[in-house]
């Protein structure tokens, strides 16, 4: 109804950007949240080539699309993570370099700073992404965690990200962490700890994606209310539990889309997220930014799904009431 | 009713062994499952000192207790785990040595072999424990897992544990993996993969502890039925979910006993495990071994709890019917 | 499908009537249920001005609208209620007068009689509304209720409403009490008592609004079946429970729309009412009157909501089968 | 989306075939599943009259309709059933003959063989139907069943149906048993027993109708996965439980459509079947045949319902993804 | 607390009566409900041998036991049932005779009349049992039932049982039908029809066994309230549903005790029956007769179970309050 | 285990005090919470007669009983309530006087001050009770509440109770409001408002009775955690919901114990309160006072129930752990 609906391009990076933009425009999206990988939004070229940003904008406008946010999940992940072979597959070669963990993390941090600069040049004030986490792997306390080490994990996050957020502040851009397993914050408790660690500074907020809440049995509407002043961007994505006593909520080391997983991502409206309650919470906190569909459902055709999701959001995103009803009744 | 009830001593290692044995005997336990740490069961002394085992038996008998199994969880964990600082706290100094990961893992494997030898000398045919896991930390596939690496994790487990099980076989002792997060097997799917990897050989079975199933929404009775021929030992332990939309099932990097965790361990009968259905499944598969109470509940006094748990097991463990009812009706 | 869909105008009394009629006609409603407040339907003018009713009808017809019922909730409330300051806000000044309780109640009763007369003149045979209640405030029996006084409450209701229903009967108009907390009847038990008290006379029936059933955990379809011969009119309104252990079903003395209430009204189809089952019950009892949308949802834009509700009703209101299937199969 | 949607004509046999075809074509169906009763598909004429099949095809094509399957439920029922008066009502007179049970069963079996021949002539490779059951009536073991007799029931089924399937095989046509109470197979256990009894031969498969699963609390998606290679045809039909402590799941010997039954058939999407999960299972097993709406809902107008059901299937039947998402993310 | 607790001997008929009486007395039962099979209570001998009843009483008294009711389920079943091979196994040879259905049913009816006479001689005024049913096998209406035939089934029941009840009336004994699948009445609707068919005469009442209600999702407490004046005797028996999407509530033609059944009988307090609510309903209707444990649980040792059940009933059967609390508060 | 268990005498005021004390002592209670009505604890005599308190103590001690709290619910109710005829039945004659509302409220306030004085003289530092409420009757906002008036209700409460709490403070006694419908605070929201209104002064706390939370769907454990520093006393009482679509949670103006109410009070452990979780919360907040059984269950014999409740509390009230388990594991 009232908010723009965008498509996050991260899961479409196999398509040439222009082809994707043409589709999205035709389907009726209001804009794209550009992924900083593939040829969707190239940070290095945006900073190096004077007309890169204008050309990108022009292409978007040809298809009736706007852009309110960038997605820099992959590089951000490497800032705090212990680096292993899996990171090579998601990082640009020049960030990966020789793969030495310290160097990878440092270069990733620098690339995040550049991303803020490129966003500003492109005229976008919101960059979403991941932070990585030095403590995620200690998810289950066995061998028994040294909980002082957990505390130290939050501190290291703050040390690594504060200089990045300094650049974001300087550029007038805000970062939105997608609260998500494998990140420094993945639920209520860890989000509180994360925001506290970084001093609740305004440059570091949240990209709220409810699909990561359902498999944890968390209520994203309650999350929006608690962290109202840090909800900077919203993803529309869904997930579904399939717990029958034989499938584990921990997903059995199976890939997304495997039948025996205890949960999976599904197209918005086809899962466990209560989007109506979620929209009411967004109304209550006055969120006015885009609803950005991050589409991922291994059981549904992608192009059918993107359109199905857009229609779902259009009919679910209603505005709050502007009338006090008792007023009408009292005469 | 029909099965012996033992107390696993792992959570009581702060008590001198004789003091614990006296308490357990007085409370009415049938025996103890001896932890291989503290002074409860010392593998090196059992092998080195000719009368260690006899003295231990004599002490047990003075308190009317028997022993059917040893618990070697801590050392076993180091066999497959990537070694980090937390392992130092749970390993004997001579296994930890200089802490070099390769050496630690090798010495842990040797100690497990010794444990089989010591068990045989002590006259016990069952050793329970953990295996560790080289792939546990890749629980959530981001950065996207290389699933060939997951497969490789199972293979490495088999490579590391096969020589250990060879010694178990030679000694006439069986190993029981406690299926558990952080181990190579923690649910149905991973248990199938684990047993397959090691060739479903008889020396490697399961110590079934239902408390690890409830937080994964798994049915331990169904597990007992599926893996009936590998259920070598049973722990009685319970856990409780407290999911209210704000507490995560992933437990928020909080320690056991913290209010905001989404689940916690509780005294048997106080949680989500359906022990009656579990006992019926044990009856159906013909399990005749001990029910070993592993007591852990941060909200209940330990000595009260051990006795409460014993009473709970006594009234829950009933024998199956020996009569066909229709026979009685048909005349 | 088969029944006309109307919009109850009570929550739109802040709009001039013609403006509302134009909107409703454009949105596709079949008619309006006119509230007897604001300028929607003025009982005194309808009786005093010879062409008031014709002009009102003409205006409706210009917008393609009909009218099958009036809503006289506010004045009706004052007939049995103990009068307090809140009533002044909902009553016409001439009914409120000097605010002396006895006089207010008497004038309200007379106005209800006039409403029947005005309805007849307008060509409408159904008036919906409230009755008030002398015993509602004794909802919870502490200090312990004198239950004879509760019985007396039903009797007084009958004494106060019988003369009103006499006029309804004389005019060929029926009254439909909206079963609702704060009224003499708000659930199954109290409706039985209410209908019994007034002798189950045909002039006094029910305006069934399912939104008042959900917060009481009542089944409006079962209600329709039990009181089938007294279901004279049906409201389409919805409500949603949000019970999380911290919000009370008693609503905490908070106004509608407050976040911490345990339940709230929502646009039809967005709440806990099972409208499909409700429609099947209406089919079964042969109800053929209008489905009148009483729209109230503090979290949704009113004009969006009215159209959303209309579409919802159109796709939910199907006719029963006219074929016996076995007949088709048996040959 | 991807699969053709057909209408099973069995519940419309009171309409002349041409009238039904005209309606179905206009409503947008892709084809019809022709019932072998009424004048929809007459097996004897198809075999006897050289141009019967061509004329039937031509009529279908005039209305833009195809045909992928026949429905031969009624005659099939008599093959294994103990014959009683009810069968006369559903059998063609020449199959019923003098009603002697042995003769009826033999003639029914022959007619099924003819049905395979007629299907082949008509160019259709799938015939759906019932088998009847010699043991259904021993549903509840009192007087105590002789379970050897239950086993014998499966054997007799195999004896009676093997010669029929021989003809199906010879004609290149497959039979699809609609798993259903009153048939030899009605759930997971009995389907396993049935397929085993007949040697899991390819000519005998399943017409999967999920509406018969919901009242048994069975999961039709899990059924599709378990019997993936025998799912030859799919019905789209729904049912709804209405259990309130007073209505029995056994349905109280009441006819369909009675208020006090514990469950009833309803139009697809209005009941307890989780069609989304069901479609995902069909995608997973690679089912590419028609989705055939068998429409039966005593509380809904039939023509409204058929169109409502078609629209429901169109929006629920989506194709699986053709893209591996991680591929898109990994660059 | 207040009601006597008895053991129904039907499932113990493999034990010599004296052995069973000794056990039951030792366990603390107040009495036995004697099954009319085995040597527990032999109707023919009770009528033929002058001191049979006295000797039986004396034996009971030696073990501190009383008797308030007989159980004549097996013979009663043959009165209305279509007779098949299974009945031979449950009938006395002289009732079975040559097995001709008409003769079997007639002799069964006569034996029931004799049972009333024997009960009177023994000093017992209650006989519980089954009726059989001519229509049970038409449980699912396919081939479509002729519902006039269902009506006729109730009438035939009345014709067959009225002469039996005549003898009961003459002897001052009451019959209690155990409402149960396979009987003429098995739920609310069929009980209403059954009582109506037999003219709601006082000699024909109900033996209420809640274990048959849980698998039908019926509420036995509500049943007690509705049929309060016909609750003549109460069985204490339990059953448990195990529905997981793969087990059918219809039980798959599997014998009791098979793992894959969707439900099974279990020892009282171990299943789905809400006995506390049931006892409160018995208190409300003023039932003062015995609570008779019919013990059947294929997963539990019988002798353990009988004692467990007795203890369960003793702690669950509390008396209602004799004090009005408000009286105490109002001073 | 660790806390004293007392019996609140309010529901036993029909018994002479000595008789009740004898019973309670024999049953094994640790003490009594004396009601300030009947002859249990007479405030006026305690202040007027020099040896009243000593004699009362001596009588208690004869039966092995102590006293930690008084219950002054009835007089407290009159402080804020609008006075009506029902109050006469619960007030001492000299407090009621001529029944003029202003005078009744004033005298009730004075009597509460005297109660503090009498408690101090008796050596008890805790008085529990009700406050009444000037706004309870506006539970449902129709006619629409003037929410400023609701605010005023909290202010008036503070004005009326502050002088009372002044005396409590002076006497070293604390007041514990039983959070309860009909009182100024009945849930989370209203308790926050109430404590805020009275300045969160230490003399005014809470008597936490979980039975009033279950019918509101509130979690008393969460309440204990939120208001930890104001939980001064705890009642053990239970309630049960019986919602079946026909019984209203608002209780239909029916008295306690009526079958058709949607909920009712029941003996502890027989209802919906999760006492185990409640005890864990009391452990967590460090509550060390008595657990006082307020026994009320119209469906259970009172004396049976009191003993059943005592046994229930004894087995449910366990102490928290004093050991950190990881400590035991880490060696």
mmCIF file of N, CA, C and O in Angstrom, chain A residues 17 35 53 67-69 86 100 137 144 154-155 179 208-209 214 234 240 242 262 274 292 297 304 320:
data_model
loop_
_atom_site.group_PDB
_atom_site.id
_atom_site.type_symbol
_atom_site.label_atom_id
_atom_site.label_comp_id
_atom_site.label_asym_id
_atom_site.label_seq_id
_atom_site.Cartn_x
_atom_site.Cartn_y
_atom_site.Cartn_z
ATOM 1 N N UNK A 17 22.777 -8.020 -15.142
ATOM 2 C CA UNK A 17 21.997 -7.042 -14.406
ATOM 3 C C UNK A 17 20.860 -6.458 -15.250
ATOM 4 O O UNK A 17 19.738 -6.307 -14.776
ATOM 5 N N UNK A 35 22.768 -6.020 -4.902
ATOM 6 C CA UNK A 35 23.822 -6.811 -4.273
ATOM 7 C C UNK A 35 25.178 -6.326 -4.769
ATOM 8 O O UNK A 35 25.341 -6.003 -5.947
ATOM 9 N N UNK A 53 28.142 5.232 -11.521
ATOM 10 C CA UNK A 53 26.904 5.376 -10.745
ATOM 11 C C UNK A 53 25.798 5.980 -11.612
ATOM 12 O O UNK A 53 24.645 5.528 -11.546
ATOM 13 N N UNK A 67 16.425 2.825 -6.270
ATOM 14 C CA UNK A 67 17.286 2.055 -5.381
ATOM 15 C C UNK A 67 17.449 2.795 -4.074
ATOM 16 O O UNK A 67 17.842 3.970 -4.066
ATOM 17 N N UNK A 68 17.093 2.125 -2.975
ATOM 18 C CA UNK A 68 17.223 2.755 -1.657
ATOM 19 C C UNK A 68 18.321 2.114 -0.806
ATOM 20 O O UNK A 68 18.634 2.623 0.260
ATOM 21 N N UNK A 69 18.854 0.988 -1.239
ATOM 22 C CA UNK A 69 19.815 0.299 -0.378
ATOM 23 C C UNK A 69 20.708 -0.619 -1.194
ATOM 24 O O UNK A 69 20.308 -1.138 -2.245
ATOM 25 N N UNK A 86 35.696 -21.813 2.901
ATOM 26 C CA UNK A 86 34.410 -21.400 2.359
ATOM 27 C C UNK A 86 34.376 -19.920 1.983
ATOM 28 O O UNK A 86 33.578 -19.499 1.142
ATOM 29 N N UNK A 100 45.429 -15.415 3.728
ATOM 30 C CA UNK A 100 45.859 -15.349 5.119
ATOM 31 C C UNK A 100 44.767 -14.659 5.945
ATOM 32 O O UNK A 100 44.336 -13.542 5.609
ATOM 33 N N UNK A 137 30.740 -20.099 16.265
ATOM 34 C CA UNK A 137 31.005 -21.540 16.293
ATOM 35 C C UNK A 137 30.880 -22.123 17.699
ATOM 36 O O UNK A 137 30.765 -23.336 17.864
ATOM 37 N N UNK A 144 32.810 -26.986 27.421
ATOM 38 C CA UNK A 144 32.208 -25.823 28.069
ATOM 39 C C UNK A 144 32.865 -24.522 27.636
ATOM 40 O O UNK A 144 34.080 -24.385 27.674
ATOM 41 N N UNK A 154 32.121 -10.090 21.561
ATOM 42 C CA UNK A 154 31.396 -8.843 21.296
ATOM 43 C C UNK A 154 32.361 -7.656 21.229
ATOM 44 O O UNK A 154 32.207 -6.746 20.421
ATOM 45 N N UNK A 155 33.355 -7.689 22.107
ATOM 46 C CA UNK A 155 34.299 -6.567 22.119
ATOM 47 C C UNK A 155 35.107 -6.520 20.823
ATOM 48 O O UNK A 155 35.326 -5.440 20.259
ATOM 49 N N UNK A 179 20.215 -9.450 11.118
ATOM 50 C CA UNK A 179 20.281 -10.342 12.279
ATOM 51 C C UNK A 179 20.020 -11.768 11.785
ATOM 52 O O UNK A 179 18.972 -12.025 11.166
ATOM 53 N N UNK A 208 16.099 -5.913 9.181
ATOM 54 C CA UNK A 208 15.274 -6.930 9.835
ATOM 55 C C UNK A 208 14.690 -7.894 8.804
ATOM 56 O O UNK A 208 13.872 -7.514 7.960
ATOM 57 N N UNK A 209 15.109 -9.142 8.885
ATOM 58 C CA UNK A 209 14.627 -10.185 7.973
ATOM 59 C C UNK A 209 13.935 -11.261 8.807
ATOM 60 O O UNK A 209 14.578 -12.022 9.525
ATOM 61 N N UNK A 214 11.752 -17.292 12.467
ATOM 62 C CA UNK A 214 10.836 -18.433 12.610
ATOM 63 C C UNK A 214 11.554 -19.722 13.003
ATOM 64 O O UNK A 214 11.072 -20.446 13.879
ATOM 65 N N UNK A 234 14.110 -3.402 5.925
ATOM 66 C CA UNK A 234 13.336 -4.610 6.180
ATOM 67 C C UNK A 234 13.373 -5.528 4.956
ATOM 68 O O UNK A 234 13.101 -5.092 3.839
ATOM 69 N N UNK A 240 9.865 -22.002 6.827
ATOM 70 C CA UNK A 240 8.833 -22.938 7.304
ATOM 71 C C UNK A 240 9.478 -24.075 8.067
ATOM 72 O O UNK A 240 10.438 -24.683 7.613
ATOM 73 N N UNK A 242 9.313 -27.873 9.561
ATOM 74 C CA UNK A 242 8.686 -29.158 9.198
ATOM 75 C C UNK A 242 9.102 -30.183 10.239
ATOM 76 O O UNK A 242 9.722 -31.190 9.919
ATOM 77 N N UNK A 262 14.773 -29.860 9.065
ATOM 78 C CA UNK A 262 13.661 -29.490 9.951
ATOM 79 C C UNK A 262 13.018 -28.165 9.590
ATOM 80 O O UNK A 262 11.933 -27.849 10.071
ATOM 81 N N UNK A 274 4.357 -14.545 10.568
ATOM 82 C CA UNK A 274 3.048 -13.894 10.616
ATOM 83 C C UNK A 274 3.235 -12.473 10.086
ATOM 84 O O UNK A 274 3.484 -11.534 10.842
ATOM 85 N N UNK A 292 11.856 -5.093 1.152
ATOM 86 C CA UNK A 292 12.713 -5.637 0.109
ATOM 87 C C UNK A 292 12.626 -7.157 0.102
ATOM 88 O O UNK A 292 13.028 -7.818 1.060
ATOM 89 N N UNK A 297 13.504 -19.936 -2.345
ATOM 90 C CA UNK A 297 12.600 -21.063 -2.093
ATOM 91 C C UNK A 297 12.967 -22.151 -3.081
ATOM 92 O O UNK A 297 12.655 -22.071 -4.264
ATOM 93 N N UNK A 304 8.162 -17.227 -11.103
ATOM 94 C CA UNK A 304 6.799 -17.296 -10.554
ATOM 95 C C UNK A 304 6.796 -16.733 -9.149
ATOM 96 O O UNK A 304 5.940 -15.931 -8.758
ATOM 97 N N UNK A 320 -1.780 2.206 8.634
ATOM 98 C CA UNK A 320 -2.557 2.249 9.882
ATOM 99 C C UNK A 320 -3.715 3.221 9.751
ATOM 100 O O UNK A 320 -3.780 4.015 8.820
#
